[in-house]
mmCIF file of C-alpha atoms in Angstrom:
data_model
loop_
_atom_site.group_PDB
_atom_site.id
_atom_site.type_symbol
_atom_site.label_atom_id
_atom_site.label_comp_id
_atom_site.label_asym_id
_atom_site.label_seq_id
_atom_site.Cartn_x
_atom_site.Cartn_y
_atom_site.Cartn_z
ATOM 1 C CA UNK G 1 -49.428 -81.460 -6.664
ATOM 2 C CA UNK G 2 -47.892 -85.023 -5.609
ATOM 3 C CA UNK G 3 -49.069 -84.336 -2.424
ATOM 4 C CA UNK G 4 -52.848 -83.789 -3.895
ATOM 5 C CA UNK G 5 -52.180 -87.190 -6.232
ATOM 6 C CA UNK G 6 -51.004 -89.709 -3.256
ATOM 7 C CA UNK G 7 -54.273 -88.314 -1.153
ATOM 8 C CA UNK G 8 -56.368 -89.385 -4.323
ATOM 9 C CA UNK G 9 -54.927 -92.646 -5.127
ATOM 10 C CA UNK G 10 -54.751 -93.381 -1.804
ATOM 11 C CA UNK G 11 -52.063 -95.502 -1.617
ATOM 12 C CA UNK G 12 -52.408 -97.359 -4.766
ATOM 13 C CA UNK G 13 -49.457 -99.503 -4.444
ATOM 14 C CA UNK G 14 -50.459 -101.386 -1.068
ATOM 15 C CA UNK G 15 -53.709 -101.957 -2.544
ATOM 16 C CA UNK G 16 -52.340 -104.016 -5.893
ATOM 17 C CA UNK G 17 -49.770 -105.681 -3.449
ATOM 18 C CA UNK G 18 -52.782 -106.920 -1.312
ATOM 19 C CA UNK G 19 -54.550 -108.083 -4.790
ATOM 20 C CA UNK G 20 -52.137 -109.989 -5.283
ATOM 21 C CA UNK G 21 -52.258 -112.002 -2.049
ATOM 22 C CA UNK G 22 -56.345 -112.463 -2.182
ATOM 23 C CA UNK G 23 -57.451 -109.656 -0.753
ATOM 24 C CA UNK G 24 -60.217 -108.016 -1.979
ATOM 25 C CA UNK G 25 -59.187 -104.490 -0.928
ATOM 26 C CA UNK G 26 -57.648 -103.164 -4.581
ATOM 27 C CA UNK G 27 -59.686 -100.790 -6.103
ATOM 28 C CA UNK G 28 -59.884 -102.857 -9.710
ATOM 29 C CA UNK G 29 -62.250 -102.550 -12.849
ATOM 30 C CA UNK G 30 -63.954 -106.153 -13.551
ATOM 31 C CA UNK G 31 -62.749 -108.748 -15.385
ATOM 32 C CA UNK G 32 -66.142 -108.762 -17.245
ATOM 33 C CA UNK G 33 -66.847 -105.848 -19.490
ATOM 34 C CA UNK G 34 -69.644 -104.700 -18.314
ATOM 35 C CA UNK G 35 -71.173 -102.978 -20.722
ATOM 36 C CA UNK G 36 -71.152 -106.214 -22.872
ATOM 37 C CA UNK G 37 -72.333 -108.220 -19.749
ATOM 38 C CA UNK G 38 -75.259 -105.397 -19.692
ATOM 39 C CA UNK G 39 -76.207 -105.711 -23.154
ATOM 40 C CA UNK G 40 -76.475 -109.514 -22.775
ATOM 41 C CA UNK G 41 -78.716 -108.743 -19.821
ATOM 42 C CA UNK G 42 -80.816 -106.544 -21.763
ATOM 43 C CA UNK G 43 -81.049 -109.129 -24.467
ATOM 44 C CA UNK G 44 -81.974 -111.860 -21.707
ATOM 45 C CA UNK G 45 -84.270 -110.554 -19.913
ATOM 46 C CA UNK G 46 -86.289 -108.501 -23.606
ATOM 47 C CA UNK G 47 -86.617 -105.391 -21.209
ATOM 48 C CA UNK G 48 -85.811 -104.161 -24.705
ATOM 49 C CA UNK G 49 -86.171 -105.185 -28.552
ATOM 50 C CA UNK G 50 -82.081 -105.786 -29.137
ATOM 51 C CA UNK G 51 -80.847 -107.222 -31.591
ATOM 52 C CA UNK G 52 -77.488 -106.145 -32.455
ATOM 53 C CA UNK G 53 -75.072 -104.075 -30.533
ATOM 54 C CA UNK G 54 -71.221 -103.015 -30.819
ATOM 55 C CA UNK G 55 -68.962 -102.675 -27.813
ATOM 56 C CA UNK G 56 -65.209 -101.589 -27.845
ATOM 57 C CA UNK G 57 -63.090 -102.031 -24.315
ATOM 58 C CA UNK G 58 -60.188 -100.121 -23.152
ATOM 59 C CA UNK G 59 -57.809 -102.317 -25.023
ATOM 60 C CA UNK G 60 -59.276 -101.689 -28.146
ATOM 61 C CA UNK G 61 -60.838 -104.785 -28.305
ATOM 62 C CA UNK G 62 -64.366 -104.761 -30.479
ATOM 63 C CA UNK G 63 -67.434 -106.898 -29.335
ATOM 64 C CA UNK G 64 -70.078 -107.576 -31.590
ATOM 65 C CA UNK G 65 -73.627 -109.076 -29.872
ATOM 66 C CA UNK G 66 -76.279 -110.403 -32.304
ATOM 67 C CA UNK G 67 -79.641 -112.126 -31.337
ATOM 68 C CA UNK G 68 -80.843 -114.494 -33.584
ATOM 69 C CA UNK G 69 -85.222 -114.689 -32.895
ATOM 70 C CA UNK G 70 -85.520 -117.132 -34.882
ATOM 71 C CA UNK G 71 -83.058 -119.732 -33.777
ATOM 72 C CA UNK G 72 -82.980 -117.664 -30.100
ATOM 73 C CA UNK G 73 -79.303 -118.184 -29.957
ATOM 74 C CA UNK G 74 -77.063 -114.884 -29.121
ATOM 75 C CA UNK G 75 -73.777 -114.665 -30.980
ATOM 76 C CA UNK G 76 -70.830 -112.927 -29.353
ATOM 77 C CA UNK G 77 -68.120 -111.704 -31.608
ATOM 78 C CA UNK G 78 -64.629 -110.313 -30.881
ATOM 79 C CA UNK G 79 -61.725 -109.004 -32.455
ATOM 80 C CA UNK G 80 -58.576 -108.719 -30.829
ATOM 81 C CA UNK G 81 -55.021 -107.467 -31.235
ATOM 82 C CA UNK G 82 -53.970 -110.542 -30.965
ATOM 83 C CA UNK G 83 -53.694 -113.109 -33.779
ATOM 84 C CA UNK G 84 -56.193 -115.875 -33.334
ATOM 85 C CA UNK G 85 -54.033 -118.005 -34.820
ATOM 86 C CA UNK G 86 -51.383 -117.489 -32.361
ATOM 87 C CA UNK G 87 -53.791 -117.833 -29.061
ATOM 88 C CA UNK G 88 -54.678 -121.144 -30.873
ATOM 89 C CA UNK G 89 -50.853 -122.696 -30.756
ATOM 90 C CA UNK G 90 -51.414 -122.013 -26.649
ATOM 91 C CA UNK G 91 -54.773 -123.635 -26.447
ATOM 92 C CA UNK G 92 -56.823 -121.297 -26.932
ATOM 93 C CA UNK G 93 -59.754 -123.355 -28.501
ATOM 94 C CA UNK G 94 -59.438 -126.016 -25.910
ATOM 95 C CA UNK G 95 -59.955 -123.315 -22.720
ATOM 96 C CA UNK G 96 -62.742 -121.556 -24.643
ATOM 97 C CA UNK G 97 -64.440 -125.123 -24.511
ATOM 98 C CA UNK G 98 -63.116 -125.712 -20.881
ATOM 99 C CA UNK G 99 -64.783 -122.841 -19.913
ATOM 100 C CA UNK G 100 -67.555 -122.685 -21.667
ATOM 101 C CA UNK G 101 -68.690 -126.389 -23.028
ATOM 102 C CA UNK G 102 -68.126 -127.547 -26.735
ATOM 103 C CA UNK G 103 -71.433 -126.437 -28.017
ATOM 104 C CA UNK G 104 -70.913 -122.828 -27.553
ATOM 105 C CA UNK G 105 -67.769 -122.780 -30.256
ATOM 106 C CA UNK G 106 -68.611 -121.729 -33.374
ATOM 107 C CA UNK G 107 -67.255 -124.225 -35.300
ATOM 108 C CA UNK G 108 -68.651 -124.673 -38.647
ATOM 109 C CA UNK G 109 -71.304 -122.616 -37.906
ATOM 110 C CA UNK G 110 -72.281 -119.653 -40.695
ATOM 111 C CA UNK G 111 -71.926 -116.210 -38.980
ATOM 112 C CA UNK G 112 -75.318 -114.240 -39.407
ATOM 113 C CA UNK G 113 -74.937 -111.898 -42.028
ATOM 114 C CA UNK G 114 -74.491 -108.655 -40.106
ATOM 115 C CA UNK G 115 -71.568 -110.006 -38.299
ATOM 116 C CA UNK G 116 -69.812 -109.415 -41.951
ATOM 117 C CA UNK G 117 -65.996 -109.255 -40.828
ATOM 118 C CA UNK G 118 -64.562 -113.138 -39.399
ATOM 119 C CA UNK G 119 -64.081 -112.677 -35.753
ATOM 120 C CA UNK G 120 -61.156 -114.057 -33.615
ATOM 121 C CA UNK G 121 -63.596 -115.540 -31.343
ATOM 122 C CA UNK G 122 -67.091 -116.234 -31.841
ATOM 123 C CA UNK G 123 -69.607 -117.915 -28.891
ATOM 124 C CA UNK G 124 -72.589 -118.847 -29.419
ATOM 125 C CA UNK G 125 -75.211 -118.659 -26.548
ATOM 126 C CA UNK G 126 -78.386 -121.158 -26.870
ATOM 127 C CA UNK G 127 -81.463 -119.025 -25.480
ATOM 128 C CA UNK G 128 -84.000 -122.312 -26.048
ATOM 129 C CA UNK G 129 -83.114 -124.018 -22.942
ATOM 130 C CA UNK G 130 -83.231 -121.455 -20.952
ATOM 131 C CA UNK G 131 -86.282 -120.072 -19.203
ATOM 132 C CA UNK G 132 -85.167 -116.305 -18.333
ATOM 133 C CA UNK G 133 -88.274 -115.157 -20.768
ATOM 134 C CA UNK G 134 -90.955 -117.324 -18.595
ATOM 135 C CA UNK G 135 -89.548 -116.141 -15.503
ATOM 136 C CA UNK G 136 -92.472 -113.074 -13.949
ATOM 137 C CA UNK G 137 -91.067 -109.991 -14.114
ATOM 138 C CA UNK G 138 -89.951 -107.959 -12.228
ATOM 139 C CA UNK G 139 -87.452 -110.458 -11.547
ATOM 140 C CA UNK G 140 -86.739 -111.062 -7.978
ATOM 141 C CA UNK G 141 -83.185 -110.686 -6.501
ATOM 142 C CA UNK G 142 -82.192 -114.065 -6.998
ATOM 143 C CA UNK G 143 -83.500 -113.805 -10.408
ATOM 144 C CA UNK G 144 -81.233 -111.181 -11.060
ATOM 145 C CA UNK G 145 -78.296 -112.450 -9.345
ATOM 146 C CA UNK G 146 -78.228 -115.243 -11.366
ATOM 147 C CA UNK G 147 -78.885 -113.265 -14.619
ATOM 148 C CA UNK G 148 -76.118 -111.137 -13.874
ATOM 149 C CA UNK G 149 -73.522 -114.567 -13.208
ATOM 150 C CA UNK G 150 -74.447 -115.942 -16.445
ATOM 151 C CA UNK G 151 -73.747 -112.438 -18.534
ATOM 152 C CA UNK G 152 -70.347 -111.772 -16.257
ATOM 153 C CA UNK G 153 -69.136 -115.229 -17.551
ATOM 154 C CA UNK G 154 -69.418 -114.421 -21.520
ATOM 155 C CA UNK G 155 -68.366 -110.843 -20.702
ATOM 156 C CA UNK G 156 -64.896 -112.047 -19.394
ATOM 157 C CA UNK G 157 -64.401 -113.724 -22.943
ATOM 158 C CA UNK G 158 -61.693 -111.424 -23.309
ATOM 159 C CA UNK G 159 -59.828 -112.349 -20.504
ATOM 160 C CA UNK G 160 -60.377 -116.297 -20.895
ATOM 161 C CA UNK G 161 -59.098 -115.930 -24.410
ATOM 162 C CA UNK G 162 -55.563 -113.861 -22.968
ATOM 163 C CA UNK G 163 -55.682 -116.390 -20.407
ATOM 164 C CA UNK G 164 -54.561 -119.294 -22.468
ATOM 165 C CA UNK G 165 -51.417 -117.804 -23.166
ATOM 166 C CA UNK G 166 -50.693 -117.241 -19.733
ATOM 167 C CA UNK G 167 -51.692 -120.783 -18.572
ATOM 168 C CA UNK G 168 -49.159 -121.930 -21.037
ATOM 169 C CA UNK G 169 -46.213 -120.251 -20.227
ATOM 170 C CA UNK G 170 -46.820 -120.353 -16.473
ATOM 171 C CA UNK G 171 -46.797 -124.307 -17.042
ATOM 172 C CA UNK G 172 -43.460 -123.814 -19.200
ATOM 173 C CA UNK G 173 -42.302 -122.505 -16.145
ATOM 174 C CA UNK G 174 -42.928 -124.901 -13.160
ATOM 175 C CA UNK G 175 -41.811 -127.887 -15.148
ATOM 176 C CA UNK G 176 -38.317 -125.881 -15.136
ATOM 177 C CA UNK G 177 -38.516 -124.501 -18.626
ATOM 178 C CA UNK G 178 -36.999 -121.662 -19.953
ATOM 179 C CA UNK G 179 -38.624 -119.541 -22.458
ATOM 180 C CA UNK G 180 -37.567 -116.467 -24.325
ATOM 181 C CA UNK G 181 -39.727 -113.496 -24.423
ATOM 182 C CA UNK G 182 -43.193 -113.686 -25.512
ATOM 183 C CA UNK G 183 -44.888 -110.702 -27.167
ATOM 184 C CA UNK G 184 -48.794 -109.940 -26.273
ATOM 185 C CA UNK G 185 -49.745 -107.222 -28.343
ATOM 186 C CA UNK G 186 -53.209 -106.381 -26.354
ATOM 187 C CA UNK G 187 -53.015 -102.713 -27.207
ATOM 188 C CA UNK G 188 -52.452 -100.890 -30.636
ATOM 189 C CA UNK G 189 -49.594 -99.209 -29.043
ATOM 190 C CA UNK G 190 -48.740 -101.124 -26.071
ATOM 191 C CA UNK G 191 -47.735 -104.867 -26.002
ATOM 192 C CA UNK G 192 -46.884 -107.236 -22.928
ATOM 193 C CA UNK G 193 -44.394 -109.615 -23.009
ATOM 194 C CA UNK G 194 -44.041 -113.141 -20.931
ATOM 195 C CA UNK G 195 -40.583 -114.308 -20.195
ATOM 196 C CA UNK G 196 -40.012 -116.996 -17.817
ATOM 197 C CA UNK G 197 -36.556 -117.866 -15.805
ATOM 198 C CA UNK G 198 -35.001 -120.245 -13.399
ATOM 199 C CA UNK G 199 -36.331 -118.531 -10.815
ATOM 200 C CA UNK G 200 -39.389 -116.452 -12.116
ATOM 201 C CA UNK G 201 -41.967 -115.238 -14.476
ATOM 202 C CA UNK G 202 -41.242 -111.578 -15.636
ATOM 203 C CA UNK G 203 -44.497 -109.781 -17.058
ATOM 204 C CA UNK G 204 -42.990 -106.473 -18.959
ATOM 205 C CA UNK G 205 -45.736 -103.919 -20.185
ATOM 206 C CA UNK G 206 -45.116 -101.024 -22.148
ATOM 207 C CA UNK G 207 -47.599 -98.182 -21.607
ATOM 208 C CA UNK G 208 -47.408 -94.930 -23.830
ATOM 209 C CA UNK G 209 -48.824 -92.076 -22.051
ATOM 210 C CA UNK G 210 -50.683 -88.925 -24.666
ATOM 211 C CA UNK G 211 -49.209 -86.263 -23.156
ATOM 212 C CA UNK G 212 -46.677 -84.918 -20.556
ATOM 213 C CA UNK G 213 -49.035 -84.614 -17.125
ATOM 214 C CA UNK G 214 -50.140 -88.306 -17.815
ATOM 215 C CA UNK G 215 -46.924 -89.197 -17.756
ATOM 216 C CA UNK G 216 -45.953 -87.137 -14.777
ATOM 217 C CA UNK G 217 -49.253 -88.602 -12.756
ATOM 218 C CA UNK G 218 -48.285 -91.710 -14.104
ATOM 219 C CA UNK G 219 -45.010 -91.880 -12.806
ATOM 220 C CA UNK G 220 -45.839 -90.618 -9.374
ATOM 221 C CA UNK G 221 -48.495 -93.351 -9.062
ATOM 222 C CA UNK G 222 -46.061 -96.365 -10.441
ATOM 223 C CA UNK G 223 -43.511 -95.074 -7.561
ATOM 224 C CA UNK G 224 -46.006 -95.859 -5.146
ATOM 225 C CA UNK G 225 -45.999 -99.418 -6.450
ATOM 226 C CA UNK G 226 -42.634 -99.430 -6.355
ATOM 227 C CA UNK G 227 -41.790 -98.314 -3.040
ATOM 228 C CA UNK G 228 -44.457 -100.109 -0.855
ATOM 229 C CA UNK G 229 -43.130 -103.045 -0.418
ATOM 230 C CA UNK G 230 -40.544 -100.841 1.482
ATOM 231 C CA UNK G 231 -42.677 -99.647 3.976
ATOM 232 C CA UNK G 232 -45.433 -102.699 4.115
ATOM 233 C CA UNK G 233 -43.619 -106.047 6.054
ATOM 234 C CA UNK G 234 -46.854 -107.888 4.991
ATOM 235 C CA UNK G 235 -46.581 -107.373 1.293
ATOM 236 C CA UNK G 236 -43.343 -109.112 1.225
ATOM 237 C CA UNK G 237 -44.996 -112.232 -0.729
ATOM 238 C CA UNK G 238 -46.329 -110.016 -3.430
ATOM 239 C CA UNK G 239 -44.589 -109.523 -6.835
ATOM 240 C CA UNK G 240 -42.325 -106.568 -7.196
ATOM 241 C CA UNK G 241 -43.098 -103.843 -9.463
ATOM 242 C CA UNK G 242 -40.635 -101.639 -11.094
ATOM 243 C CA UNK G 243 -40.473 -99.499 -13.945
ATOM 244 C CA UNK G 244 -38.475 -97.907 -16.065
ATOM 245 C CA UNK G 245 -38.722 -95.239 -19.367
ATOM 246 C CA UNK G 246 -35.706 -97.749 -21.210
ATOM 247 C CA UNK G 247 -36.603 -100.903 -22.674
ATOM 248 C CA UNK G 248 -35.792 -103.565 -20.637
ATOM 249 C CA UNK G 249 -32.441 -105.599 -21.412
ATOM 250 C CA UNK G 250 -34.259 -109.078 -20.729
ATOM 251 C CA UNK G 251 -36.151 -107.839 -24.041
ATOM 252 C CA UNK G 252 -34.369 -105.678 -25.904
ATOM 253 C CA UNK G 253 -33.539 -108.246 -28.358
ATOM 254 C CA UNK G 254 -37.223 -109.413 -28.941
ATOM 255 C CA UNK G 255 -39.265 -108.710 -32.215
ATOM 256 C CA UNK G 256 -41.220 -105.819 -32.783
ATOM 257 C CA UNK G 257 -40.283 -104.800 -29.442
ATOM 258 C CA UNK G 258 -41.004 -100.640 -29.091
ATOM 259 C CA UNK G 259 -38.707 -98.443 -29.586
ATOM 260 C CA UNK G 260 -38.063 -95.865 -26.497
ATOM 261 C CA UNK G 261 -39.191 -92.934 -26.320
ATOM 262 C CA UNK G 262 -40.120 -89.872 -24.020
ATOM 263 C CA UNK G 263 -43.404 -90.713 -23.194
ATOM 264 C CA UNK G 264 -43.261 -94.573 -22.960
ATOM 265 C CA UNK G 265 -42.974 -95.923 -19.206
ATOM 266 C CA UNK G 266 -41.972 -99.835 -19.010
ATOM 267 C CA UNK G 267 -43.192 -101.603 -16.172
ATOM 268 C CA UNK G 268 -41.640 -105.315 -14.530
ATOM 269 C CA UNK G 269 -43.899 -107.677 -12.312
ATOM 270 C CA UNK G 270 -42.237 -110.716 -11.564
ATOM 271 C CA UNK G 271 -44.036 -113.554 -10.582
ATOM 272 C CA UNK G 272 -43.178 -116.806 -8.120
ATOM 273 C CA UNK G 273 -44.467 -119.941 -7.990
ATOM 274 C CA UNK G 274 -47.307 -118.789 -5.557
ATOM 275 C CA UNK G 275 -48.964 -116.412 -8.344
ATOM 276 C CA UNK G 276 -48.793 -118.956 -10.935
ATOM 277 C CA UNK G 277 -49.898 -122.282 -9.687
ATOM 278 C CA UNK G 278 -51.845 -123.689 -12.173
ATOM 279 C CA UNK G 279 -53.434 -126.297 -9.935
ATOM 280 C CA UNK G 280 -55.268 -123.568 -8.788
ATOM 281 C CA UNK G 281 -57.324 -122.145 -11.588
ATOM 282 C CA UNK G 282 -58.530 -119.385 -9.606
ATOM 283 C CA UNK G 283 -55.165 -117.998 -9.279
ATOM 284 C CA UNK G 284 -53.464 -117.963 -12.321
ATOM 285 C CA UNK G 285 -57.287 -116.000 -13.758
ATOM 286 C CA UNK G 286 -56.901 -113.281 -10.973
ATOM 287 C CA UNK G 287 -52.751 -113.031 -11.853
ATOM 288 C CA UNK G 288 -53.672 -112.713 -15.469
ATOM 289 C CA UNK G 289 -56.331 -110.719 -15.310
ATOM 290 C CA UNK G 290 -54.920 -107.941 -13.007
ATOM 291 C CA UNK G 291 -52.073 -107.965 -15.242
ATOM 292 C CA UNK G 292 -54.291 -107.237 -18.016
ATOM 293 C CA UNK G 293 -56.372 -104.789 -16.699
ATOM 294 C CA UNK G 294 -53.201 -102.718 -14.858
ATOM 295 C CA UNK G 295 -52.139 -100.304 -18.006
ATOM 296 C CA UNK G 296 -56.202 -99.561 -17.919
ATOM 297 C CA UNK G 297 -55.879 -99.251 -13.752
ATOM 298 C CA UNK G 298 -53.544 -97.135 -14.377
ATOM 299 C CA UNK G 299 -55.063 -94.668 -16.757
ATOM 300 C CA UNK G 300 -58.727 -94.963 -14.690
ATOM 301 C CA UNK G 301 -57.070 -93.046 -11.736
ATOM 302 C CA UNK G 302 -55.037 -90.525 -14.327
ATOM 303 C CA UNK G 303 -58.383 -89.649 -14.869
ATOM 304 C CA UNK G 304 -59.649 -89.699 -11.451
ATOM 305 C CA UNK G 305 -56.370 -87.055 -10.593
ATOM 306 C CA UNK G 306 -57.284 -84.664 -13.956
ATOM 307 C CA UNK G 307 -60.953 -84.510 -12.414
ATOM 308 C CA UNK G 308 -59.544 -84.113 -8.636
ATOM 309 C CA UNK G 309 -56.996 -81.173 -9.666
ATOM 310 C CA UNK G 310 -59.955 -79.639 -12.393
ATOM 311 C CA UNK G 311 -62.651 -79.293 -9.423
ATOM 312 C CA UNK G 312 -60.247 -78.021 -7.182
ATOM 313 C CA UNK G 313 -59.209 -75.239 -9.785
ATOM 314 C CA UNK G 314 -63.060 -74.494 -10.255
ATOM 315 C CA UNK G 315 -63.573 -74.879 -6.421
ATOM 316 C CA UNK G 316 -60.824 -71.823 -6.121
ATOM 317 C CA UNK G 317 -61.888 -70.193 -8.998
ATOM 318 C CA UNK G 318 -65.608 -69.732 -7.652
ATOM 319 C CA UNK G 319 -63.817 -68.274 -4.323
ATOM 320 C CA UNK G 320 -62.164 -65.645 -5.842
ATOM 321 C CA UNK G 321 -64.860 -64.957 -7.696
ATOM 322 C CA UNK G 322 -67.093 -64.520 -4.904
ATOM 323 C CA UNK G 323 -63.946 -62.319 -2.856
ATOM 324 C CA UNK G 324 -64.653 -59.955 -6.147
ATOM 325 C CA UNK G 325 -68.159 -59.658 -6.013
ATOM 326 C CA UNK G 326 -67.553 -58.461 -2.816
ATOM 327 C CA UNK G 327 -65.476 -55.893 -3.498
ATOM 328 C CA UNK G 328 -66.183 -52.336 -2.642
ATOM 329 C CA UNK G 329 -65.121 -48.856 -4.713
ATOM 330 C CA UNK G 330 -62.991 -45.963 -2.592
ATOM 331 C CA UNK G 331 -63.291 -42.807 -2.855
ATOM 332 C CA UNK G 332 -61.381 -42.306 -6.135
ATOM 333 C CA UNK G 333 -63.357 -44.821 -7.958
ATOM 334 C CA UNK G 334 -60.485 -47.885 -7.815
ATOM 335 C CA UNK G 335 -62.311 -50.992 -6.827
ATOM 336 C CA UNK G 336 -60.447 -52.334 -3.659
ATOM 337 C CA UNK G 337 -60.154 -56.284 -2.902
ATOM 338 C CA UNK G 338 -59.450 -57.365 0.457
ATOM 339 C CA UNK G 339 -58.176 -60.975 0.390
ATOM 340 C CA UNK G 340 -57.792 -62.815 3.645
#
């Protein structure tokens, strides 16, 4: 069975090492949710009469998209784990704006009324100025291309808001600052936490697995993240990964940390001054974002095994079907299978 699991993940480890260094070789799910980046096409472009639609990602984070005819502005609405009120203390309002201009905040702004409940974040997308509508359809490949950039922005709102509080922290850190653990509850039942040293950034991430074979694929596929940089010379730049089913002693003293138990797996990247330079926007997004979208990496290709070992169970059960059907009766009436 491990031997089945490495040939599916093919290699998993060397891949997220490479990731790290700017390759584009890890097999990775999108910063940009892309169903809400679809939906935003779909309200674009009118292929369809859309007006309100409600999107939840793997982190349990809801979306809420509303398009307002009459002012032709699209609202996008999410609700996090996280306290808005904390991502605020780190900046959070100031990226958002960064990011995405001043205008497209909120602000004082009355939510429509079917966005009832008050969002963490709320952006606000002004349709009037642009000419997507006008544009002969079907849209031509650059047409589309640039449709698609414009939704893949607003659907990495998630991201850009956990962004903030990595930007923060990662500053903390290379003007020599010390900081104690920081909890990132970005999962109902699994939280990250930030703590920065002398000599690195540690990202811990507590992942609670539903039942036993997760955790056994799971822990055969963190091992290979663990042990590549063994076997890889070129991966020595890239942040070591361990893991561990205790809590952490860096952490064991934080709030609300979770409590250990048999199906919880902790896992430690720690992070130099190359991941985290924050004179390089581009790097400290792809650091936090692969961060954020690991425990989620991680269960995509638990699935992926579940399907590989289920078709190979139907594959052999279809064989010996077919070695019965082929059976023949002897003499005394006792059906006779001849299995090579």
């Amino acid at each position: 069975l491990k031997l089945q699991f490495l040939y599916l993940i093919g290699r998993g480890g060397g891949a997220c090492g490479n990731a790290f260094e700017g390759s584009d070789k890890m097999l990775q799910l999108e910063a940009a949710n892309r169903a809400v980046s679809q939906t935003l096409y779909t309200m674009l472009s009118q292929e369809k009469n859309m007006r309100l639609s409600r999107v939840q990602d793997f982190h349990g984070t809801r979306w809420e998209l509303f398009y307002d005819e009459a002012e032709a502005k699209i609202y996008i609405a999410v609700y996090m784990n996280v306290s808005k009120n904390r991502l605020g203390k780190w900046g959070l309002q100031e990226h958002l704006a960064k990011v995405y201009g001043k205008d497209a905040l909120l602000g004082d702004q009355a939510l429509p009324d079917l966005l009832t409940e008050d969002p963490d974040v709320c952006i606000v997308i002004d349709d009037s100025g642009d000419d997507w509508r006008s544009r002969p359809q079907p849209y031509t490949k650059a047409d589309k291309e640039a449709i698609k950039k414009f939704c893949d922005k607003y659907a990495a709102l998630y991201v850009q808001c956990m962004l903030c509080a990595f930007t923060h922290h990662f500053k903390l850190f290379e003007e020599g600052e010390e900081f104690k653990p920081v909890r990132l509850a970005f999962r109902e039942n699994d939280s990250m936490y930030i703590h920065g040293t002398k000599d690195n950034v540690a990202v811990y991430t507590s992942m609670c697995f539903a039942t036993d074979d997760d955790l056994l694929y799971g822990t055969l596929f963190l091992q290979e993240f663990q042990d590549i940089k063994k076997h890889e010379r070129n991966l020595s730049g890239a942040p070591s990964c361990t893991f561990s089913t205790k809590v952490p002693a860096e952490i064991a003293n934080a709030k609300n940390v979770e409590s250990e138990s048999p199906n919880r797996l902790w896992i430690t990247f720690r992070l130099f001054s190359k991941h985290i330079d924050t004179s390089k926007p581009d790097t400290v997004f792809n650091t936090a974002q692969l961060l954020l979208q690991f425990p989620n990496y991680v269960n995509y290709h638990i699935s992926c095994c579940h399907a590989y070992v289920h078709s190979r169970m139907r594959t052999r059960h279809a064989s010996l079907l077919q070695v019965l059907n082929r059976a023949k009766t002897n003499q005394t009436g006792h059906v006779v299978v001849k299995i090579e």
